[in-house]
XYZ file of C-alpha atoms in Angstrom:
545
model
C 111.785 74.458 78.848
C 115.022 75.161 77.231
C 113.543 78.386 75.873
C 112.522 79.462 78.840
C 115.978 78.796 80.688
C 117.615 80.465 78.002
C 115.331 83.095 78.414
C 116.093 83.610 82.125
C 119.729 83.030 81.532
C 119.726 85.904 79.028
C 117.619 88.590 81.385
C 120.206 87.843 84.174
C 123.292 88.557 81.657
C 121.807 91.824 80.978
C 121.015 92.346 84.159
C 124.502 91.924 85.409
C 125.796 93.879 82.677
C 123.154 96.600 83.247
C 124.914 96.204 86.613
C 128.461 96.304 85.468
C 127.792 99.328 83.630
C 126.361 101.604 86.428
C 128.877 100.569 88.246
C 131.378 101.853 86.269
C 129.387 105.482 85.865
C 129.814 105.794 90.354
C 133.255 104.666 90.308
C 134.325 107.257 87.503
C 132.252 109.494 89.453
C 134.149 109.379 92.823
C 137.576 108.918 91.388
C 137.369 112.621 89.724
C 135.420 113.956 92.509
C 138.501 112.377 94.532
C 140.921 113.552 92.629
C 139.829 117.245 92.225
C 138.798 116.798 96.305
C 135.233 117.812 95.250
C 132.259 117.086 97.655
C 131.295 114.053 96.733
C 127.282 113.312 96.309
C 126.999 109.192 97.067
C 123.338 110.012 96.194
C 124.275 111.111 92.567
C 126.842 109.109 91.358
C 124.846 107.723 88.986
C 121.652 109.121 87.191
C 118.573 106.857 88.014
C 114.242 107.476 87.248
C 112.556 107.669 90.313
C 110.514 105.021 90.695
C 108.520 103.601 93.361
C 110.680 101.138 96.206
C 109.198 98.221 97.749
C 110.402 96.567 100.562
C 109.154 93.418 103.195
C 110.771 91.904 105.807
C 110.744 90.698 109.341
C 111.575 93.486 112.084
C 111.072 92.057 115.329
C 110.294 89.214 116.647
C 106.481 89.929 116.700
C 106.584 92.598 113.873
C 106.014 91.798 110.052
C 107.172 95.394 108.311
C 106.591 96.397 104.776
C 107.795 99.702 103.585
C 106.769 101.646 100.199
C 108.732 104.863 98.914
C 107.202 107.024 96.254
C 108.588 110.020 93.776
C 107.198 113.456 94.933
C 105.638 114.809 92.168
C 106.808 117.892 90.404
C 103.587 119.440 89.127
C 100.608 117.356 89.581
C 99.440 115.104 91.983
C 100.207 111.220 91.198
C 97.827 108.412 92.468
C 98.942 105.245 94.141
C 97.455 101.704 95.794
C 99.152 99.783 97.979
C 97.224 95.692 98.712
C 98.953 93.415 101.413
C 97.600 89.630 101.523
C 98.523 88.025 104.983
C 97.384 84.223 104.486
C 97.007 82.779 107.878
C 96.379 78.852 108.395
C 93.115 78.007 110.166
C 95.371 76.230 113.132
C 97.233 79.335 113.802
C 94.065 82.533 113.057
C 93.256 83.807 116.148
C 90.209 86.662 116.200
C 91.749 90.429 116.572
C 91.301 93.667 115.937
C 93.199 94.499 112.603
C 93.668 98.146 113.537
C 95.007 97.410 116.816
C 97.870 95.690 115.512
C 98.836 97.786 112.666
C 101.628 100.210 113.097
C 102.048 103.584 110.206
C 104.385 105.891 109.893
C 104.431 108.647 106.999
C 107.822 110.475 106.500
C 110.130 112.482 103.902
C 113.066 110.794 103.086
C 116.339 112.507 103.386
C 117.609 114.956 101.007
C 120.122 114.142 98.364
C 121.375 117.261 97.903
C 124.901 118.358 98.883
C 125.057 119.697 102.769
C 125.378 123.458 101.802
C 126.152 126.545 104.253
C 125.355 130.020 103.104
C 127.791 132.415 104.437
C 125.656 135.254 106.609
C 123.021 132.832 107.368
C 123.152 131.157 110.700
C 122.850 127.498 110.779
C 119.060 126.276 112.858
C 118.545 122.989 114.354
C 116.478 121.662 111.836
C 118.607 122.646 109.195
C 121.512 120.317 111.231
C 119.331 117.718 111.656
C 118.321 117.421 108.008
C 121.983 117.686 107.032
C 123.187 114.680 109.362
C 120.320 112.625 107.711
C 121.400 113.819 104.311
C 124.981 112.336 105.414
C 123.381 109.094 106.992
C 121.810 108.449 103.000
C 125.086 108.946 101.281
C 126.817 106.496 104.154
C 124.503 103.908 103.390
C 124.487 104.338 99.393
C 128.490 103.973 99.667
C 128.028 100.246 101.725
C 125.448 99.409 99.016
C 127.541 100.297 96.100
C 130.269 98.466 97.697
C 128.182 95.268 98.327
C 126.885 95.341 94.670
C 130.555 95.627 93.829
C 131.507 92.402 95.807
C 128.422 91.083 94.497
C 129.648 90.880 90.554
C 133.031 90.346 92.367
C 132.017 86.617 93.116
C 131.133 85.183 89.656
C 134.022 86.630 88.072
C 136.555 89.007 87.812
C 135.969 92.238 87.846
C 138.993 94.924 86.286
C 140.885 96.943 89.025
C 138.579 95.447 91.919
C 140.931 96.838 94.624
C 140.777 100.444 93.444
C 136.727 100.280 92.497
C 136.013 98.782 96.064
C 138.721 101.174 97.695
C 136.905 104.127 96.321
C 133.490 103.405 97.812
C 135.830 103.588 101.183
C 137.453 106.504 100.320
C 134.304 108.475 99.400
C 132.570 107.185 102.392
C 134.734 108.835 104.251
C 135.882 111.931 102.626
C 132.223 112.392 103.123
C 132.009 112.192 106.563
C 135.040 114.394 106.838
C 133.303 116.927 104.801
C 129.831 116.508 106.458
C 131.978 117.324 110.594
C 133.683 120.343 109.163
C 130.352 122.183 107.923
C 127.900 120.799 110.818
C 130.132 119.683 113.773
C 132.154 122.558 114.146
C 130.850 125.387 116.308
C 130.592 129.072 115.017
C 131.153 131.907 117.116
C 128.518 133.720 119.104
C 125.535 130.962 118.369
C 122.926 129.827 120.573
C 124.081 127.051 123.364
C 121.322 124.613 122.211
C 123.103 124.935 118.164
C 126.551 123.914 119.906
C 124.098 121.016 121.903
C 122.911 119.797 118.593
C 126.055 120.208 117.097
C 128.191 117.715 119.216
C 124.873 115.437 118.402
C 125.529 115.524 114.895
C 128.935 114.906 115.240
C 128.147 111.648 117.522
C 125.540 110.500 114.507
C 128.363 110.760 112.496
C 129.962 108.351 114.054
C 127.798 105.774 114.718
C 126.790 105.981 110.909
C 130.186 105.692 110.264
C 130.361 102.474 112.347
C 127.916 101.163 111.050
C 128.664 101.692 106.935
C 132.578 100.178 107.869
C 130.619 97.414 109.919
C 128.572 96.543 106.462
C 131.770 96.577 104.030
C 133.318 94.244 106.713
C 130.668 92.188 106.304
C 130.310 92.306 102.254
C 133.891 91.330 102.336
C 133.498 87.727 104.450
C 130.634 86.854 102.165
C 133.085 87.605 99.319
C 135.359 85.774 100.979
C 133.421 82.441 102.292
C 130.942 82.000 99.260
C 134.294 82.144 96.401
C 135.638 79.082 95.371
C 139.357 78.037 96.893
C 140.907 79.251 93.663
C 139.130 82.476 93.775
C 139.990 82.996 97.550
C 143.723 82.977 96.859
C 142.691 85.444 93.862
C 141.079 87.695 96.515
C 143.413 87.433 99.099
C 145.511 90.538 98.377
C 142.881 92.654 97.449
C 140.667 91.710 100.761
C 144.014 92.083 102.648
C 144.602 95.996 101.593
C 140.828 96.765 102.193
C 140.518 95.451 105.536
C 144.084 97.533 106.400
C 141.958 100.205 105.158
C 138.987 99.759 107.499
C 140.898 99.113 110.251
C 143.341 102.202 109.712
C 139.437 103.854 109.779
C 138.561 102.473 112.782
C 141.330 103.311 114.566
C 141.082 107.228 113.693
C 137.248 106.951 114.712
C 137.533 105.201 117.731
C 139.935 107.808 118.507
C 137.867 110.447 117.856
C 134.937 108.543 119.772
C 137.253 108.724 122.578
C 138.545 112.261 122.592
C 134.768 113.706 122.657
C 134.311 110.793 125.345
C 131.086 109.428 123.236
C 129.716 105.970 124.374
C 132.332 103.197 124.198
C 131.687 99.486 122.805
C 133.618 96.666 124.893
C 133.047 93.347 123.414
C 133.589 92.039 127.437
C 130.659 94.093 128.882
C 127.243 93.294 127.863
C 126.398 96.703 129.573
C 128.473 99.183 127.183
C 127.266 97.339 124.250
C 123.414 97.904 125.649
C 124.077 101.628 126.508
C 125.491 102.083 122.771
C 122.806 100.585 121.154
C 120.134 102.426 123.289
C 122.226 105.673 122.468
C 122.569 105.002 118.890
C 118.719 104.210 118.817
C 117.822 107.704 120.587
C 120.182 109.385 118.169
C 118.493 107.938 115.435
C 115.025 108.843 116.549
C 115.875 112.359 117.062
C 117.288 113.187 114.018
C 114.654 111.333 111.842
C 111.555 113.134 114.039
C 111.997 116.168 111.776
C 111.343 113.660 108.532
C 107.684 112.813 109.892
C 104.776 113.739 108.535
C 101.813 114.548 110.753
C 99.053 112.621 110.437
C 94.956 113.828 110.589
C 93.540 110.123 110.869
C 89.353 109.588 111.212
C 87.167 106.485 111.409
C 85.127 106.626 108.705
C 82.457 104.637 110.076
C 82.788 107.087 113.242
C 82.272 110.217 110.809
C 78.579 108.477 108.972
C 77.663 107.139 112.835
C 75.627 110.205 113.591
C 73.953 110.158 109.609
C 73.881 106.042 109.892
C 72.048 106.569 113.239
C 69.750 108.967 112.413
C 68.806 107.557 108.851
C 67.794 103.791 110.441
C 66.047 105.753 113.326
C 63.987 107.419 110.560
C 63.241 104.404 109.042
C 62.591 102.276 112.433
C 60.161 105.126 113.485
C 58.261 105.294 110.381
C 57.714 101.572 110.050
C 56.678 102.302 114.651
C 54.223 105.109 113.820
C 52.511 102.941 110.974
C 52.038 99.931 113.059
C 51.232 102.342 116.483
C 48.421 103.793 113.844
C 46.947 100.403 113.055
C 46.458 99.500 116.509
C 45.051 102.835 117.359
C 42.680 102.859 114.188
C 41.480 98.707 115.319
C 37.397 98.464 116.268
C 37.159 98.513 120.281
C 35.278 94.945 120.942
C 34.384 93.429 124.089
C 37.417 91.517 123.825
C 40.070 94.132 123.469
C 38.585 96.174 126.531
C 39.083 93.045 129.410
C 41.066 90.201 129.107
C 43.459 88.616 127.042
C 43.021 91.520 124.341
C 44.611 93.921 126.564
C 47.625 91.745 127.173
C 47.359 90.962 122.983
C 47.658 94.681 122.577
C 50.695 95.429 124.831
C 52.210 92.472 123.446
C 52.011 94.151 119.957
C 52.836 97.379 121.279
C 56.157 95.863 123.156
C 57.409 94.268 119.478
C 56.811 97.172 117.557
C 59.567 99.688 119.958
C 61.929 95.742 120.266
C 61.801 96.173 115.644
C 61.921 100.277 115.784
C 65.429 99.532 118.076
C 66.651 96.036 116.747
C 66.223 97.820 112.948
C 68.453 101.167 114.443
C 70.891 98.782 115.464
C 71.009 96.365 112.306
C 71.470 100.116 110.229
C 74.487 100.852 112.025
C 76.177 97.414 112.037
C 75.367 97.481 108.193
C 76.908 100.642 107.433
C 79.851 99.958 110.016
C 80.799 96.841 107.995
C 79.922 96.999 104.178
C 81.484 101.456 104.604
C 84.978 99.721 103.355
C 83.157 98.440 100.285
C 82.127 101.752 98.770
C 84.902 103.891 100.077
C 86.927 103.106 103.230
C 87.176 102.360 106.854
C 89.484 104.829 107.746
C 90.905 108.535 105.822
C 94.260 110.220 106.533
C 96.427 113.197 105.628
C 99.470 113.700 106.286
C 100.771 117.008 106.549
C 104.379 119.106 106.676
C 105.297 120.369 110.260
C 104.531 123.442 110.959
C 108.721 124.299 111.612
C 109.182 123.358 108.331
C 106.401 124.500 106.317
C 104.277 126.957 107.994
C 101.438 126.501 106.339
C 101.369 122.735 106.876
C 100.804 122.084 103.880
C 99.046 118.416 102.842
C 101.317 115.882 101.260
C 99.800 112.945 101.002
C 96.117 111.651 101.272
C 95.166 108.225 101.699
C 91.472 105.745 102.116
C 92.416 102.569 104.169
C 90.886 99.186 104.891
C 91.130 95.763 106.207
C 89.121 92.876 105.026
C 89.193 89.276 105.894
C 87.526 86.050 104.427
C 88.060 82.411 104.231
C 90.699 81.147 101.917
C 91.466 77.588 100.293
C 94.602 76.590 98.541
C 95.717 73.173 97.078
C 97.522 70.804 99.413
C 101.396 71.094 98.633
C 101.870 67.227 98.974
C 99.574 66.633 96.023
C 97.875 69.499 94.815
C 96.001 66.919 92.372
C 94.321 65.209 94.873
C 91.530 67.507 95.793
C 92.995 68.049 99.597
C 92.808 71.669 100.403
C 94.246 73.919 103.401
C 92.113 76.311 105.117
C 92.782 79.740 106.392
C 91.560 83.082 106.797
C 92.697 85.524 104.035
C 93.635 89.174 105.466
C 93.597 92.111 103.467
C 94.785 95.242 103.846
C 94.183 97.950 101.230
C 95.667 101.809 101.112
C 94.811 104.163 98.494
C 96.255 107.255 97.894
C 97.709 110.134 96.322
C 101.439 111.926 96.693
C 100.151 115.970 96.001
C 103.281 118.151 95.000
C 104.785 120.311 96.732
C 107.369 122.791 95.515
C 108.937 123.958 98.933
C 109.983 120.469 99.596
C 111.089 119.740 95.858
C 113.352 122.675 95.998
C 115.235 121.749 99.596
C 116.073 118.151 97.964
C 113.410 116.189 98.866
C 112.602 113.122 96.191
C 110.433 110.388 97.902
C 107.753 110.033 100.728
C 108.359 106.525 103.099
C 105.625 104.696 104.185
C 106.015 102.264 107.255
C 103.959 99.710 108.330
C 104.282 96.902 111.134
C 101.641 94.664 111.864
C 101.843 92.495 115.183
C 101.379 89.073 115.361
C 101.415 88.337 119.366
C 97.460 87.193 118.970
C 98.785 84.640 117.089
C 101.835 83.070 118.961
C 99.301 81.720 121.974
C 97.786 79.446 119.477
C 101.186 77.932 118.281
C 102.473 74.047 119.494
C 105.442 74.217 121.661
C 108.443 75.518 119.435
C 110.744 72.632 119.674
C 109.687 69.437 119.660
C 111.897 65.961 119.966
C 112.613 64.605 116.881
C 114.411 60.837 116.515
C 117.255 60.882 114.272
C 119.736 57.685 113.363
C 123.109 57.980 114.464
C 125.559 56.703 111.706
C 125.842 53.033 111.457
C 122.333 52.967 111.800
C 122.529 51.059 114.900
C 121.607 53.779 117.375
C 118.890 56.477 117.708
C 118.647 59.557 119.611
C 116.417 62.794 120.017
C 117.192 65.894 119.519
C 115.108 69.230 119.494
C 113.662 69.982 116.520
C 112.340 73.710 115.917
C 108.403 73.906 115.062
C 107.610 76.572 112.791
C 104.322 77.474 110.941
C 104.509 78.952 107.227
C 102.108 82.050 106.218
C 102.274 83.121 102.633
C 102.723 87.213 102.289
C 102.368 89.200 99.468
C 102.455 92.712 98.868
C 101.323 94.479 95.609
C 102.220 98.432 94.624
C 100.389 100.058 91.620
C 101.123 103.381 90.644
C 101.200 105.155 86.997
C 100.287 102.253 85.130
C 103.006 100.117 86.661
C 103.224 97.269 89.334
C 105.689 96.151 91.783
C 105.429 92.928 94.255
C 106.995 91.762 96.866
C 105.754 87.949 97.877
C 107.203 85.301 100.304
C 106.803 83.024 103.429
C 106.403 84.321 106.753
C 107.638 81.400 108.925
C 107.129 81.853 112.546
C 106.728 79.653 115.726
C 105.280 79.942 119.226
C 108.714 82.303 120.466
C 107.874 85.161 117.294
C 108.392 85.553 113.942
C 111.679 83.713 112.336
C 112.918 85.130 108.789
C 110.977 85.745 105.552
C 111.734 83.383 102.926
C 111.226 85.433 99.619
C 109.724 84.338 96.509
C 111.877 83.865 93.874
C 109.108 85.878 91.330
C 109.357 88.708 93.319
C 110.162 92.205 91.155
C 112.539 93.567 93.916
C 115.333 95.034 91.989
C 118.550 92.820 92.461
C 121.759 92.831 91.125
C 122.427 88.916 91.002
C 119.751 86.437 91.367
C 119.285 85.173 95.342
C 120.947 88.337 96.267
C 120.913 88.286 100.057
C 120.364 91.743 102.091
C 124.332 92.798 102.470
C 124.561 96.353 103.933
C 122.465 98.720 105.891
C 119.493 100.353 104.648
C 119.244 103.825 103.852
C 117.279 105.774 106.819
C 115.413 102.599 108.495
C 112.787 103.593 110.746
């Protein structure tokens, strides 16, 4: 035991140091790009391996969401698998359609590359789209280098932490200043729907903006309520100047917000704030539409249905025909010509067509359920859009299927005992492969995304009541009262990633109750990269869907 604690002591000591170190590379980074008043690349601060990024959580309240991002291969195509294992407990499984509930999305994922502008080439739409999304990724790579930074911050001190954590500010928005002078401001003589799209990039500006000063705000009270009372007073100057500086920020953006007369917040009017998020939502979906993939998705099942059809017809017929020529080829008697040998022989007749369709049916319900087995229950491709790549070319290709079958685990309150805990085990399985493509590699592109949500409202009808009273003894122990107590189910998740030889996982508990889906308490044996053990999700993440 004291091996293995030392052990696990060690790994997090080089794992914060690991930590430490790369944080050191982006902050030299941005202070000479700051200094020389370079354009600063948030993306490229620090030189990582692309690697595959796995990601679960909980995104609505009826929507599990896992998310898987993969290299784009330079030369040849790579081969991946993606397994998700939804345990559900027998009192909450409800039958439903698998397919019906699950949610994909395929897309590129923004470029790194510095927003360039060609002199003598006019700017398109796409080409401002992809740059605002470009600027959206750097935005949301300078709040999560500035929550790692606070991060290491709160076990001990870290050198010069109010000029490392000022300079994630400072880049964030040098950047955005950079990013508005090459796409928000009009040229002369261009088309009117450029100058449309234009003052639409300039708005996603700003609510990215918003929203990477809303996540440093946010790093900082963590800082700030999880340090001890020494190292608050420690902290106090340092959080004092940085939230000056994200104020001063504010200030000049809500300005600006103003000025153009974009959508207003007002913390008094639960109108405004609705109107901004639905306008920050419908910004968000049109600039990340030209990231999608298009998908060419077929039933499997629905492609062999004609072959399935026709090869237990064949069979049902022969096995017709042979019995047809046995009753043809029978000795006429006495008895077959009146009688009860007449009704014998249309009896005989009448069960040889109920097998020849009974055996076409059990062929197609065969091959409809065991297809998954041997190769899959549904194919897709997803291809380029035709704006971008006129030839459309394929970029990924991909087998899918769902499975489901009983499952038993040990009873938690004494696993020795022999209790068990029944539920139904659901599987969902994606194979694929990411095929290169050089167009793509050469604009900036890196990774594919793949989405998935899976709904859970079949389940929520078969829930108990989400609160329920619960007696609890006042102090003194001379008085009890009830109070509401929230109900919630637990349903283990786990999601596995295999590609080139290596593995990453992803495994918690979904808890949810009769109202939706609560949180996702992660397993601690997860191989999510984290800075500091228990790190909790500070920040935004980098072009959500």
């Amino acid at each position: 035991m004291l091996r293995w604690r030392s052990r696990v002591v060690c790994d997090v000591s080089v794992t914060i140091s690991l930590a430490r170190a790369r944080l050191a590379g982006e902050i030299l980074t941005l202070a000479q790009a700051l200094a020389t008043s370079e354009t600063i690349s948030l993306a490229q601060t620090a030189e990582e391996p692309l690697e595959a990024e796995v990601r679960i959580g909980v995104h609505d309240a009826s929507r599990l969401e896992w998310s898987v991002s993969l290299p784009l291969p330079e030369k040849v195509a790579k081969s991946y698998s993606i397994d998700v294992e939804l345990d559900i407990p027998s009192n909450a499984f409800a039958r439903h359609a698998p397919w019906n509930q699950l949610q994909t999305f395929t897309r590129l994922e923004a470029s790194e590359d510095p927003v360039r502008h060609h002199e003598g080439h006019a700017q398109t739409i796409d080409s401002l789209r992809r740059g605002a999304l470009t600027l959206a990724n750097r935005l949301a790579r300078a709040s999560e280098g500035f929550s790692r930074h606070t991060l290491l911050a709160r076990e001990s001190w870290v050198p010069e932490l109010e000029r490392g954590l000022s300079l994630w500010v400072d880049a964030a928005l040098k950047t955005a200043a950079d990013a508005r002078e090459k796409l928000a401001v009009p040229e002369a003589n261009e088309p009117i729907e450029v100058g449309r799209e234009r003052a639409l990039v300039d708005e996603y500006i700003s609510v990215r903006l918003l929203e990477m000063l809303a996540g440093v705000e946010r790093a900082l009270e963590t800082l700030v309520e999880e340090a001890t009372p020494k190292r608050r007073e420690e902290l106090a100057p340092v959080v004092t100047t940085l939230e000056e500086k994200i104020a001063s920020a504010l200030e000049r953006e809500v300005a600006h917000r103003t000025e153009r007369k974009f959508q207003r917040t007002d913390a008094t009017s639960a109108a405004a704030l609705e109107k901004y998020l639905d306008r920050s939502s419908q910004l968000k979906k049109h600039f990340q539409e030209v990231l999608f993939l298009e998908p060419e998705v077929y039933e499997v099942a629905d492609r062999l249905h004609h072959w399935a059809a026709g090869a237990a017809a064949l069979i049902a017929s022969t096995w017709a025909f042979a019995l047809q020529i046995l009753l043809i080829n029978r000795a006429a008697s006495a008895g077959t010509k009146i009688g009860s040998g007449i009704v014998m022989l249309a009896v005989l007749g009448g069960l040889v067509y109920a097998s020849k369709d009974r055996l076409k049916e059990l062929g197609r319900t065969w091959i409809a359920g065991n297809v998954h087995r041997f190769y899959a229950q549904r194919v897709a491709r997803f291809r380029a859009p035709a704006r971008r790549l006129p030839k459309r070319d394929v970029i990924v290709t991909a087998r899918e299927s769902f499975d489901s079958v009983s499952s038993t685990r040990p009873d938690p309150l004494n696993p020795e005992s022999g209790a068990e805990l029944h539920g139904t085990l659901l599987r969902y399985s994606h194979k694929g492969s990411v095929l290169p493509c050089t167009a793509l590699s050469d604009s900036g592109v890196r990774r594919i995304k793949h989405v998935f949500r899976y709904d859970f409202s079949p389940l929520f009808a078969r829930l108990d009541d989400a609160v329920k009273k619960v007696p609890v003894v006042e102090e003194g122990g001379r008085l009890v009262r009830f109070v509401d107590a929230p109900r919630c189910y637990r349903m283990p998740v786990r999601l596995f990633v295999r590609s080139e030889g290596r593995t990453w996982s992803e495994e918690g508990t979904l808890v949810l109750h009769k109202r939706g889906l609560d949180r996702l308490e992660r397993a601690s044996k997860s191989t999510r990269e984290t800075v500091m053990p228990n790190q909790p999700n500070v920040g935004i993440e980098p072009d959500h869907s």
